[in-house]
Amino acid sequence: MVARALREWLAQLGTKTLYIEPGSPWENGYCESFNGKLRDECLRLEIFYSLKEAQVVIGAWRDHYNRVLPHSSLGYRPPAPVTLEAVTQQLPTPTIMQQALNVPGSKSRSGHPGLNVVHACWHPAMQERLRPHPIDGALPRERLTDLSRKGTDTEEALEAVLKGVEEKLPEQISFRDKYGDQRREVRVRWWLEPGTPLRAAALIEEAKRDQLPETPLPPGALLGSSPDKPCFFGHYWMKGEPVLMSPKAVCVDWSVAAGGALVAYRFDGEPTGSLLPTNR
């Protein structure tokens, strides 16, 4: 049915199809190459919690692939280069943004103590693994693909920084996530103080929390005492009434793409450990 619908749609667009011999993917090298890049550079690096999120993330990757990424077959030019060069030149580079936010390796250019900003988890040990690899303060997409090879130290570091800390559950304990998949690992609220038990630290539906034991987490699983500056992050699709994660941690992702709240925090230079609930 999918193939038939696709043929009908292509016919409406006036696009002809080119068939290959069954079992001969090498005859369709362009598509196979693109599928591999989409899988390795986008799909396997993300967890989509809604159709809308998938549309936005894949759409952004597609635009970069078509408008920015150099293609060797085109003389290292993108297929449809961005023409608004004056606009793109005005956008801040990652290096400038990092300096303004005073992230590791940069000096604050403002009078306040500075911020830590990360996608999912501020993990100093994992960040050290990645520190030798950025170019001008950023990781190019091509290098990011190499660093995310399965089983490497850098892949583990990227998983932690971009998706959060995950801990194995005790034997004989598992739960089903919202997709129905059996899970034997659970992400934890890394911003909590060391000593918080698994049941309280797990990022899990409240109805399933009682399935988890009150066992302590291993050393290093919770990093609440690590950030030396107030830390801001996203990623987690929080639900309910927006709150501070801790006096030094703020999550600004409260599922706006799924009907949740669009949130922000007004930072007034509060020192570490003194973020104000009234500023959210």
Backbone as CSV, one residue per row, in Angstrom:
resi,resn,N_x,N_y,N_z,CA_x,CA_y,CA_z,C_x,C_y,C_z
1,MET,0.827,-1.203,0.000,0.000,0.000,0.000,0.871,1.267,0.000
2,VAL,1.966,1.219,0.714,2.844,2.388,0.766,3.426,2.672,-0.613
3,ALA,3.915,1.624,-1.275,4.499,1.800,-2.602,3.470,2.334,-3.586
4,ARG,2.239,1.816,-3.497,1.191,2.267,-4.413,0.865,3.744,-4.174
5,ALA,0.747,4.118,-2.909,0.452,5.514,-2.575,1.583,6.433,-3.025
6,LEU,2.817,5.951,-2.887,3.964,6.750,-3.305,3.963,6.950,-4.813
7,ARG,3.649,5.881,-5.571,3.601,6.004,-7.032,2.522,6.994,-7.456
8,GLU,1.364,6.941,-6.793,0.274,7.861,-7.121,0.674,9.299,-6.829
9,TRP,1.362,9.494,-5.699,1.790,10.849,-5.330,2.811,11.387,-6.332
10,LEU,3.779,10.531,-6.742,4.773,10.948,-7.719,4.126,11.274,-9.059
11,ALA,3.096,10.496,-9.419,2.392,10.758,-10.683,1.718,12.123,-10.654
12,GLN,1.144,12.470,-9.496,0.507,13.780,-9.371,1.518,14.912,-9.520
13,LEU,2.749,14.665,-9.099,3.797,15.676,-9.205,4.464,15.688,-10.566
14,GLY,4.140,14.695,-11.395,4.770,14.594,-12.698,6.170,14.025,-12.644
15,THR,6.478,13.292,-11.576,7.809,12.710,-11.406,7.795,11.251,-11.843
16,LYS,8.739,10.865,-12.687,8.825,9.486,-13.150,9.693,8.667,-12.205
17,THR,9.438,7.392,-12.110,10.219,6.501,-11.251,11.224,5.716,-12.081
18,LEU,12.342,5.374,-11.440,13.396,4.594,-12.090,13.584,3.319,-11.278
19,TYR,13.319,2.182,-11.856,13.355,0.910,-11.139,14.746,0.276,-11.220
20,ILE,15.097,-0.459,-10.189,16.353,-1.194,-10.160,16.038,-2.675,-10.066
21,GLU,17.027,-3.478,-10.348,16.844,-4.920,-10.252,16.656,-5.335,-8.786
22,PRO,15.760,-6.274,-8.504,15.578,-6.741,-7.120,16.885,-7.238,-6.518
23,GLY,17.153,-6.852,-5.286,18.355,-7.290,-4.590,19.632,-6.653,-5.097
24,SER,19.511,-5.489,-5.746,20.689,-4.820,-6.308,20.763,-3.377,-5.821
25,PRO,20.985,-3.185,-4.514,20.993,-1.812,-3.989,22.102,-0.949,-4.570
26,TRP,23.177,-1.572,-5.101,24.261,-0.770,-5.668,23.804,0.015,-6.902
27,GLU,22.676,-0.391,-7.486,22.142,0.359,-8.617,21.462,1.651,-8.156
28,ASN,21.292,1.792,-6.870,20.622,2.978,-6.333,21.530,3.641,-5.303
29,GLY,22.771,3.885,-5.714,23.781,4.388,-4.795,23.443,5.726,-4.164
30,TYR,22.777,6.609,-4.931,22.446,7.917,-4.380,21.523,7.783,-3.177
31,CYS,20.482,6.980,-3.332,19.518,6.822,-2.242,20.141,6.090,-1.055
32,GLU,20.939,5.060,-1.337,21.560,4.318,-0.247,22.504,5.213,0.550
33,SER,23.246,6.066,-0.148,24.156,6.979,0.530,23.384,7.970,1.398
34,PHE,22.310,8.519,0.839,21.517,9.482,1.603,20.884,8.829,2.827
35,ASN,20.325,7.634,2.640,19.706,6.936,3.766,20.712,6.684,4.883
36,GLY,21.929,6.316,4.504,22.962,6.076,5.509,23.327,7.335,6.272
37,LYS,23.450,8.462,5.550,23.771,9.724,6.214,22.644,10.158,7.132
38,LEU,21.404,10.032,6.672,20.262,10.413,7.509,20.223,9.575,8.779
39,ARG,20.493,8.288,8.646,20.468,7.401,9.811,21.605,7.732,10.778
40,ASP,22.843,7.853,10.247,24.010,8.024,11.106,24.126,9.424,11.696
41,GLU,23.711,10.443,10.925,23.939,11.821,11.352,22.733,12.448,12.037
42,CYS,21.573,11.779,11.959,20.369,12.378,12.541,19.574,11.385,13.386
43,LEU,19.039,10.346,12.757,18.069,9.484,13.421,18.648,8.764,14.634
44,ARG,19.873,8.219,14.525,20.427,7.451,15.635,20.965,8.337,16.755
45,LEU,20.992,9.655,16.540,21.463,10.576,17.565,20.313,11.174,18.376
46,GLU,19.080,10.877,17.985,17.934,11.534,18.605,16.952,10.530,19.193
47,ILE,16.179,10.999,20.169,15.014,10.280,20.675,13.811,11.183,20.446
48,PHE,12.859,10.759,19.617,11.701,11.573,19.291,10.530,11.190,20.199
49,TYR,10.010,12.182,20.892,8.895,11.934,21.800,7.557,12.335,21.195
50,SER,7.577,12.906,20.001,6.329,13.267,19.333,6.600,13.398,17.842
51,LEU,5.531,13.318,17.051,5.656,13.496,15.601,6.146,14.897,15.290
52,LYS,5.658,15.885,16.046,6.067,17.268,15.800,7.564,17.439,16.015
53,GLU,8.118,16.839,17.074,9.551,16.948,17.334,10.343,16.321,16.192
54,ALA,9.876,15.156,15.690,10.570,14.501,14.580,10.556,15.391,13.340
55,GLN,9.421,16.034,13.067,9.326,16.902,11.898,10.299,18.075,11.999
56,VAL,10.402,18.667,13.188,11.268,19.828,13.366,12.744,19.430,13.255
57,VAL,13.142,18.352,13.960,14.550,17.950,13.986,15.001,17.453,12.616
58,ILE,14.201,16.584,11.990,14.579,16.065,10.669,14.548,17.175,9.632
59,GLY,13.591,18.099,9.760,13.542,19.233,8.841,14.776,20.103,8.937
60,ALA,15.260,20.326,10.167,16.476,21.123,10.353,17.681,20.413,9.753
61,TRP,17.744,19.078,9.926,18.850,18.308,9.333,18.778,18.387,7.809
62,ARG,17.577,18.264,7.257,17.411,18.316,5.803,17.864,19.666,5.245
63,ASP,17.478,20.744,5.919,17.886,22.067,5.452,19.400,22.217,5.477
64,HIS,20.029,21.714,6.545,21.489,21.795,6.626,22.129,20.954,5.525
65,TYR,21.587,19.757,5.274,22.131,18.854,4.250,22.040,19.501,2.865
66,ASN,20.930,20.171,2.599,20.718,20.746,1.271,21.347,22.116,1.089
67,ARG,21.428,22.913,2.141,21.787,24.317,1.994,23.189,24.666,2.499
68,VAL,23.739,23.838,3.413,24.993,24.203,4.055,26.094,23.166,3.837
69,LEU,25.761,21.871,3.970,26.764,20.816,3.952,27.444,20.703,2.587
70,PRO,28.780,20.763,2.528,29.478,20.593,1.241,29.322,19.161,0.722
71,HIS,29.104,19.011,-0.580,28.992,17.707,-1.225,30.161,17.543,-2.188
72,SER,30.938,16.489,-2.003,32.114,16.289,-2.846,31.739,16.153,-4.314
73,SER,30.578,15.530,-4.584,30.156,15.332,-5.970,29.799,16.645,-6.656
74,LEU,29.611,17.719,-5.872,29.266,19.027,-6.437,30.418,20.023,-6.272
75,GLY,31.634,19.487,-6.179,32.776,20.374,-5.992,32.791,21.014,-4.626
76,TYR,32.310,20.256,-3.639,32.240,20.701,-2.247,31.371,21.956,-2.077
77,ARG,30.262,21.940,-2.825,29.240,22.962,-2.639,27.940,22.283,-2.224
78,PRO,27.082,22.939,-1.477,25.785,22.350,-1.125,24.856,22.357,-2.328
79,PRO,23.884,21.445,-2.384,22.972,21.379,-3.529,22.170,22.659,-3.722
80,ALA,21.680,23.244,-2.642,20.872,24.465,-2.717,21.400,25.457,-1.696
81,PRO,22.522,26.109,-1.993,23.173,26.955,-0.986,22.281,28.087,-0.510
82,VAL,22.457,28.451,0.742,21.724,29.581,1.312,22.156,30.852,0.579
83,THR,21.188,31.646,0.159,21.500,32.851,-0.598,21.502,34.099,0.277
84,LEU,20.913,34.002,1.468,20.867,35.173,2.344,22.138,35.237,3.175
85,GLU,23.278,35.454,2.500,24.552,35.442,3.190,24.643,36.545,4.238
86,ALA,24.032,37.688,3.945,24.099,38.795,4.900,23.429,38.434,6.208
87,VAL,22.353,37.618,6.125,21.646,37.212,7.334,22.466,36.201,8.115
88,THR,23.007,35.199,7.428,23.745,34.155,8.125,25.021,34.690,8.744
89,GLN,25.624,35.720,8.131,26.838,36.275,8.703,26.579,36.978,10.021
90,GLN,25.318,37.372,10.269,24.986,38.068,11.492,24.672,37.114,12.633
91,LEU,24.494,35.842,12.324,24.173,34.884,13.369,25.398,34.614,14.218
92,PRO,25.235,34.494,15.553,26.400,34.258,16.411,26.971,32.869,16.185
93,THR,28.285,32.775,16.158,28.926,31.473,16.043,28.899,30.782,17.386
94,PRO,29.044,29.431,17.422,29.082,28.739,18.715,30.144,29.291,19.644
95,THR,31.311,29.686,19.081,32.378,30.204,19.926,31.933,31.477,20.629
96,ILE,31.300,32.392,19.890,30.832,33.642,20.488,29.764,33.365,21.534
97,MET,28.859,32.446,21.238,27.816,32.114,22.195,28.414,31.510,23.449
98,GLN,29.419,30.650,23.303,30.043,30.040,24.462,30.762,31.079,25.306
99,GLN,31.403,32.054,24.664,32.071,33.089,25.432,31.073,33.923,26.206
100,ALA,29.947,34.235,25.575,28.950,35.053,26.240,28.335,34.338,27.427
101,LEU,28.259,33.008,27.337,27.654,32.236,28.418,28.677,31.688,29.392
102,ASN,29.956,31.924,29.111,31.023,31.534,30.020,31.042,30.033,30.269
103,VAL,30.997,29.238,29.199,31.092,27.792,29.329,32.563,27.413,29.376
104,PRO,32.889,26.131,29.677,34.291,25.760,29.848,35.168,26.190,28.681
105,GLY,36.368,26.678,29.019,37.310,27.053,27.991,37.157,28.475,27.493
106,SER,36.247,29.265,28.105,36.045,30.623,27.653,36.040,31.557,28.850
107,LYS,36.180,32.825,28.553,36.150,33.826,29.600,34.850,34.611,29.501
108,SER,34.267,34.895,30.648,33.027,35.644,30.667,33.260,37.065,30.166
109,ARG,32.361,37.541,29.320,32.489,38.900,28.826,31.454,39.799,29.506
110,SER,30.842,39.340,30.611,29.847,40.128,31.304,30.250,40.271,32.751
111,GLY,29.478,41.064,33.501,29.818,41.309,34.883,29.301,40.272,35.843
112,HIS,28.409,39.364,35.399,27.847,38.365,36.306,28.748,37.140,36.379
113,PRO,28.527,36.279,37.374,29.434,35.123,37.549,29.416,34.147,36.399
114,GLY,28.421,34.209,35.516,28.380,33.314,34.376,27.424,32.159,34.569
115,LEU,27.202,31.444,33.485,26.273,30.323,33.448,26.967,29.092,32.890
116,ASN,26.412,27.932,33.204,26.711,26.710,32.477,25.484,26.372,31.658
117,VAL,25.668,26.079,30.383,24.563,25.741,29.497,24.906,24.450,28.771
118,VAL,24.001,23.481,28.780,24.248,22.199,28.131,22.920,21.655,27.630
119,HIS,22.974,20.775,26.648,21.727,20.243,26.105,20.976,19.398,27.128
120,ALA,21.659,18.432,27.753,20.945,17.511,28.646,21.601,17.338,30.003
121,CYS,22.940,17.231,30.066,23.583,16.892,31.344,24.949,17.567,31.455
122,TRP,25.148,18.291,32.558,26.450,18.896,32.826,27.306,17.866,33.544
123,HIS,28.154,17.195,32.773,28.917,16.060,33.283,30.402,16.335,33.054
124,PRO,31.120,16.891,34.039,32.517,17.291,33.828,33.409,16.177,33.300
125,ALA,33.258,14.949,33.819,34.125,13.857,33.373,33.902,13.543,31.897
126,MET,32.643,13.505,31.464,32.347,13.219,30.060,32.740,14.391,29.160
127,GLN,32.615,15.603,29.671,33.023,16.762,28.888,34.533,16.761,28.642
128,GLU,35.284,16.268,29.617,36.736,16.183,29.439,37.096,15.253,28.292
129,ARG,36.320,14.178,28.115,36.586,13.272,26.989,36.400,13.973,25.648
130,LEU,35.467,14.915,25.608,35.162,15.601,24.354,36.008,16.849,24.139
131,ARG,36.661,17.327,25.189,37.362,18.610,25.116,38.400,18.685,23.988
132,PRO,39.151,17.606,23.659,40.169,17.735,22.597,39.595,17.851,21.189
133,HIS,38.287,17.626,21.010,37.760,17.434,19.660,37.118,18.643,18.992
134,PRO,36.594,19.645,19.700,35.960,20.778,19.006,36.946,21.552,18.140
135,ILE,36.412,22.189,17.101,37.168,23.096,16.249,36.555,24.477,16.419
136,ASP,37.342,25.432,16.880,36.845,26.785,17.149,35.642,26.754,18.083
137,GLY,35.707,25.872,19.065,34.662,25.840,20.080,33.420,25.077,19.706
138,ALA,33.379,24.426,18.552,32.174,23.697,18.132,32.566,22.367,17.505
139,LEU,31.615,21.435,17.489,31.830,20.136,16.849,31.136,20.134,15.492
140,PRO,31.881,20.143,14.378,31.249,20.042,13.060,30.465,18.737,12.941
141,ARG,29.455,18.756,12.115,28.587,17.583,11.970,29.394,16.349,11.566
142,GLU,30.356,16.507,10.669,31.130,15.359,10.224,31.921,14.747,11.386
143,ARG,32.506,15.589,12.229,33.262,15.074,13.364,32.323,14.461,14.398
144,LEU,31.151,15.037,14.562,30.178,14.496,15.507,29.795,13.068,15.135
145,THR,29.680,12.808,13.847,29.353,11.461,13.390,30.452,10.478,13.780
146,ASP,31.714,10.864,13.594,32.828,9.981,13.958,32.882,9.729,15.463
147,LEU,32.635,10.771,16.248,32.713,10.637,17.706,31.593,9.784,18.277
148,SER,30.502,9.608,17.518,29.358,8.858,18.023,29.369,7.391,17.614
149,ARG,30.528,6.901,17.117,30.620,5.487,16.744,30.370,4.619,17.961
150,LYS,29.542,3.620,17.801,29.116,2.757,18.908,30.313,2.115,19.597
151,GLY,30.300,2.141,20.925,31.316,1.465,21.707,32.545,2.285,22.021
152,THR,32.622,3.526,21.540,33.789,4.362,21.811,33.572,5.188,23.076
153,ASP,34.679,5.663,23.652,34.575,6.525,24.829,33.837,7.811,24.510
154,THR,34.054,8.345,23.323,33.397,9.587,22.963,31.897,9.376,22.737
155,GLU,31.507,8.194,22.264,30.079,7.909,22.109,29.388,7.914,23.463
156,GLU,30.028,7.312,24.476,29.465,7.318,25.824,29.357,8.750,26.356
157,ALA,30.371,9.563,26.064,30.357,10.948,26.524,29.248,11.744,25.854
158,LEU,29.081,11.568,24.550,28.012,12.263,23.839,26.641,11.840,24.349
159,GLU,26.480,10.538,24.617,25.208,10.047,25.145,24.869,10.750,26.453
160,ALA,25.857,10.916,27.321,25.610,11.552,28.619,25.284,13.030,28.459
161,VAL,26.074,13.741,27.659,25.905,15.184,27.530,24.630,15.537,26.769
162,LEU,24.284,14.726,25.757,23.152,15.047,24.893,21.850,14.361,25.292
163,LYS,21.923,13.291,26.079,20.710,12.561,26.440,20.539,12.393,27.943
164,GLY,21.613,12.548,28.716,21.516,12.416,30.160,22.132,11.131,30.676
165,VAL,22.237,11.055,31.996,22.840,9.894,32.657,21.818,8.780,32.759
166,GLU,22.245,7.559,32.437,21.375,6.393,32.499,22.015,5.347,33.399
167,GLU,21.220,4.745,34.259,21.714,3.739,35.194,20.991,2.416,34.973
168,LYS,21.754,1.311,35.113,21.150,-0.011,35.001,20.298,-0.296,36.231
169,LEU,19.187,-0.965,36.007,18.314,-1.355,37.107,18.821,-2.644,37.736
170,PRO,18.489,-2.886,39.001,18.867,-4.163,39.618,18.283,-5.337,38.840
171,GLU,18.932,-6.481,38.941,18.443,-7.677,38.240,17.004,-7.975,38.653
172,GLN,16.264,-8.530,37.739,14.869,-8.906,37.926,13.927,-7.701,37.937
173,ILE,14.460,-6.487,37.735,13.601,-5.305,37.721,13.657,-4.672,36.341
174,SER,12.503,-4.420,35.771,12.393,-3.744,34.488,11.034,-3.055,34.444
175,PHE,10.847,-2.212,33.455,9.556,-1.563,33.281,9.363,-1.286,31.804
176,ARG,8.136,-1.015,31.418,7.823,-0.693,30.032,7.665,0.816,29.899
177,ASP,8.346,1.365,28.895,8.219,2.803,28.680,6.918,3.109,27.948
178,LYS,6.731,4.380,27.599,5.451,4.780,26.998,5.241,4.197,25.606
179,TYR,6.321,3.652,25.009,6.186,3.006,23.711,5.955,1.505,23.832
180,GLY,5.936,0.999,25.076,5.738,-0.425,25.300,7.007,-1.242,25.278
181,ASP,8.171,-0.597,25.138,9.436,-1.321,25.107,9.904,-1.652,26.523
182,GLN,10.464,-2.842,26.686,10.983,-3.266,27.984,12.293,-2.543,28.265
183,ARG,12.380,-1.885,29.408,13.568,-1.118,29.757,14.227,-1.697,31.002
184,ARG,15.537,-1.879,30.933,16.311,-2.340,32.088,17.320,-1.278,32.534
185,GLU,17.191,-0.098,31.962,17.967,1.056,32.374,17.011,2.233,32.506
186,VAL,17.386,3.193,33.320,16.510,4.345,33.528,17.381,5.599,33.628
187,ARG,16.920,6.680,33.026,17.621,7.947,33.160,17.329,8.530,34.536
188,VAL,18.297,9.260,35.060,18.164,9.779,36.415,18.284,11.295,36.420
189,ARG,17.763,11.897,37.483,17.858,13.343,37.687,19.273,13.663,38.170
190,TRP,20.177,13.833,37.230,21.585,13.992,37.556,21.836,15.229,38.413
191,TRP,20.928,16.195,38.407,21.130,17.456,39.124,20.875,17.321,40.630
192,LEU,20.396,16.146,41.069,20.172,15.941,42.495,21.492,15.665,43.212
193,GLU,21.462,15.828,44.518,22.673,15.632,45.308,22.994,14.145,45.448
194,PRO,24.281,13.776,45.487,24.667,12.379,45.737,24.025,11.864,47.014
195,GLY,23.632,10.598,46.981,22.955,9.992,48.127,21.464,9.833,47.922
196,THR,20.897,10.506,46.909,19.476,10.343,46.605,19.231,8.930,46.088
197,PRO,18.248,8.194,46.632,18.017,6.811,46.183,17.445,6.749,44.774
198,LEU,17.559,5.565,44.176,17.112,5.353,42.808,15.652,5.730,42.614
199,ARG,14.794,5.345,43.535,13.360,5.596,43.360,13.069,7.081,43.219
200,ALA,13.752,7.904,43.992,13.519,9.342,43.928,14.234,9.993,42.751
201,ALA,15.347,9.413,42.327,16.163,10.045,41.289,15.731,9.678,39.872
202,ALA,14.993,8.600,39.690,14.662,8.112,38.351,13.725,9.064,37.619
203,LEU,13.990,9.242,36.325,13.082,9.968,35.450,12.120,8.955,34.848
204,ILE,10.981,8.792,35.493,10.039,7.745,35.136,8.632,8.218,35.459
205,GLU,7.638,7.645,34.798,6.256,7.989,35.105,5.972,7.719,36.577
206,GLU,5.237,8.633,37.197,4.988,8.513,38.629,4.265,7.211,38.964
207,ALA,3.404,6.743,38.067,2.661,5.513,38.335,3.563,4.288,38.410
208,LYS,4.783,4.398,37.845,5.703,3.260,37.826,6.845,3.414,38.830
209,ARG,6.864,4.538,39.539,7.979,4.807,40.439,8.087,3.779,41.556
210,ASP,6.939,3.302,42.049,6.955,2.342,43.156,7.579,1.008,42.771
211,GLN,7.754,0.762,41.455,8.387,-0.485,41.031,9.892,-0.478,41.322
212,LEU,10.449,0.714,41.545,11.894,0.846,41.729,12.262,0.753,43.199
213,PRO,13.420,0.194,43.500,13.847,0.055,44.893,14.422,1.357,45.455
214,GLU,14.541,1.407,46.753,15.139,2.565,47.434,16.651,2.392,47.580
215,THR,17.258,1.690,46.659,18.701,1.442,46.751,19.490,2.684,46.373
216,PRO,20.655,2.889,46.984,21.483,4.048,46.631,22.099,3.878,45.243
217,LEU,22.307,4.979,44.570,22.949,4.954,43.260,24.464,4.922,43.417
218,PRO,25.177,4.377,42.440,26.641,4.305,42.543,27.266,5.694,42.561
219,PRO,28.451,5.822,43.118,29.136,7.119,43.148,29.293,7.687,41.738
220,GLY,29.037,8.973,41.608,29.192,9.630,40.317,27.946,9.664,39.472
221,ALA,26.883,8.943,39.876,25.657,8.931,39.079,24.921,10.261,39.192
222,LEU,24.947,10.864,40.372,24.290,12.146,40.605,25.349,13.222,40.763
223,LEU,25.151,14.335,40.062,26.199,15.342,39.940,25.770,16.693,40.494
224,GLY,24.816,16.659,41.435,24.267,17.913,41.925,25.289,18.854,42.506
225,SER,26.371,18.318,43.030,27.395,19.166,43.626,28.465,19.591,42.623
226,SER,28.352,19.127,41.351,29.406,19.396,40.372,29.354,20.782,39.748
227,PRO,28.179,21.271,39.281,28.208,22.557,38.583,28.749,23.668,39.474
228,ASP,29.767,24.395,38.976,30.326,25.497,39.738,29.618,26.804,39.435
229,LYS,28.630,26.754,38.541,27.826,27.916,38.198,26.390,27.445,37.981
230,PRO,25.413,28.336,38.020,24.042,27.928,37.701,23.989,27.245,36.335
231,CYS,23.248,26.156,36.239,23.232,25.334,35.027,21.851,25.341,34.382
232,PHE,21.810,25.602,33.090,20.572,25.618,32.313,20.646,24.509,31.263
233,PHE,19.549,23.763,31.084,19.528,22.671,30.112,18.108,22.461,29.596
234,GLY,17.971,21.624,28.587,16.661,21.329,27.998,16.436,19.831,27.917
235,HIS,15.958,19.355,26.747,15.938,17.944,26.376,14.841,17.090,27.007
236,TYR,14.460,17.306,28.252,13.755,16.274,29.004,12.231,16.253,28.831
237,TRP,11.654,17.194,28.142,10.201,17.178,27.939,9.468,17.039,29.283
238,MET,9.780,17.909,30.206,9.122,17.885,31.506,7.626,18.154,31.351
239,LYS,6.866,17.684,32.312,5.417,17.861,32.280,4.954,18.483,33.589
240,GLY,3.757,19.080,33.542,3.175,19.662,34.741,3.548,21.113,34.918
241,GLU,3.465,21.586,36.149,3.779,22.971,36.475,5.286,23.177,36.485
242,PRO,5.815,24.116,35.689,7.262,24.340,35.666,7.804,24.739,37.038
243,VAL,8.888,24.104,37.418,9.557,24.383,38.695,11.060,24.358,38.461
244,LEU,11.816,24.919,39.392,13.264,24.766,39.351,13.627,23.322,39.672
245,MET,14.619,22.799,38.983,15.080,21.449,39.276,15.802,21.397,40.614
246,SER,16.544,22.465,40.909,17.268,22.609,42.174,17.666,24.073,42.281
247,PRO,18.213,24.497,43.412,18.643,25.903,43.521,19.758,26.289,42.557
248,LYS,20.330,25.320,41.849,21.355,25.663,40.856,21.144,24.978,39.515
249,ALA,19.923,24.521,39.227,19.653,23.850,37.954,18.273,24.240,37.433
250,VAL,18.219,24.597,36.145,16.970,25.005,35.505,16.794,24.211,34.216
251,CYS,15.642,23.554,34.058,15.278,22.923,32.788,14.292,23.842,32.080
252,VAL,14.596,24.193,30.824,13.734,25.100,30.075,12.925,24.359,29.013
253,ASP,12.842,23.039,29.129,12.034,22.233,28.206,10.863,21.649,28.979
254,TRP,9.701,22.258,28.791,8.485,21.763,29.441,7.436,21.411,28.388
255,SER,7.902,20.735,27.327,7.026,20.085,26.336,6.121,21.067,25.600
256,VAL,6.658,22.237,25.213,5.832,23.203,24.503,5.333,22.639,23.175
257,ALA,6.139,21.770,22.511,5.719,21.195,21.230,4.576,20.206,21.391
258,ALA,4.318,19.763,22.626,3.218,18.825,22.886,2.130,19.482,23.733
259,GLY,2.048,20.812,23.683,1.001,21.513,24.412,1.396,21.948,25.804
260,GLY,2.663,21.771,26.163,3.119,22.189,27.479,3.446,23.671,27.516
261,ALA,4.141,24.076,28.568,4.425,25.494,28.793,5.690,25.926,28.064
262,LEU,5.670,27.146,27.531,6.868,27.786,27.012,7.483,28.559,28.172
263,VAL,8.676,28.162,28.603,9.233,28.699,29.842,10.534,29.457,29.602
264,ALA,10.897,30.277,30.561,12.159,31.006,30.549,12.528,31.312,31.992
265,TYR,13.774,31.702,32.174,14.237,32.110,33.503,14.979,33.421,33.363
266,ARG,14.648,34.401,34.196,15.338,35.687,34.172,16.541,35.620,35.102
267,PHE,17.711,35.537,34.502,18.927,35.395,35.302,19.464,36.771,35.674
268,ASP,19.585,37.023,36.972,20.048,38.310,37.470,21.436,38.223,38.103
269,GLY,22.221,37.225,37.724,23.555,37.091,38.268,23.610,36.386,39.598
270,GLU,22.561,35.578,39.908,22.545,34.862,41.173,23.739,33.910,41.250
271,PRO,24.364,33.789,42.393,25.484,32.847,42.529,24.984,31.413,42.550
272,THR,25.906,30.465,42.409,25.563,29.051,42.417,24.787,28.695,43.674
273,GLY,23.695,27.965,43.484,22.908,27.512,44.625,21.855,28.501,45.063
274,SER,21.670,29.600,44.288,20.735,30.639,44.730,19.749,31.054,43.646
275,LEU,19.453,30.159,42.706,18.440,30.474,41.700,17.099,30.674,42.382
276,LEU,16.311,31.626,41.866,15.087,32.051,42.529,13.845,31.508,41.814
277,PRO,12.947,30.837,42.534,11.697,30.364,41.910,10.887,31.518,41.332
278,THR,10.993,32.708,41.890,10.218,33.842,41.404,10.700,34.334,40.048
279,ASN,11.884,33.932,39.613,12.419,34.386,38.314,12.055,33.474,37.168
280,ARG,11.384,32.379,37.451,11.052,31.461,36.361,9.838,31.970,35.602
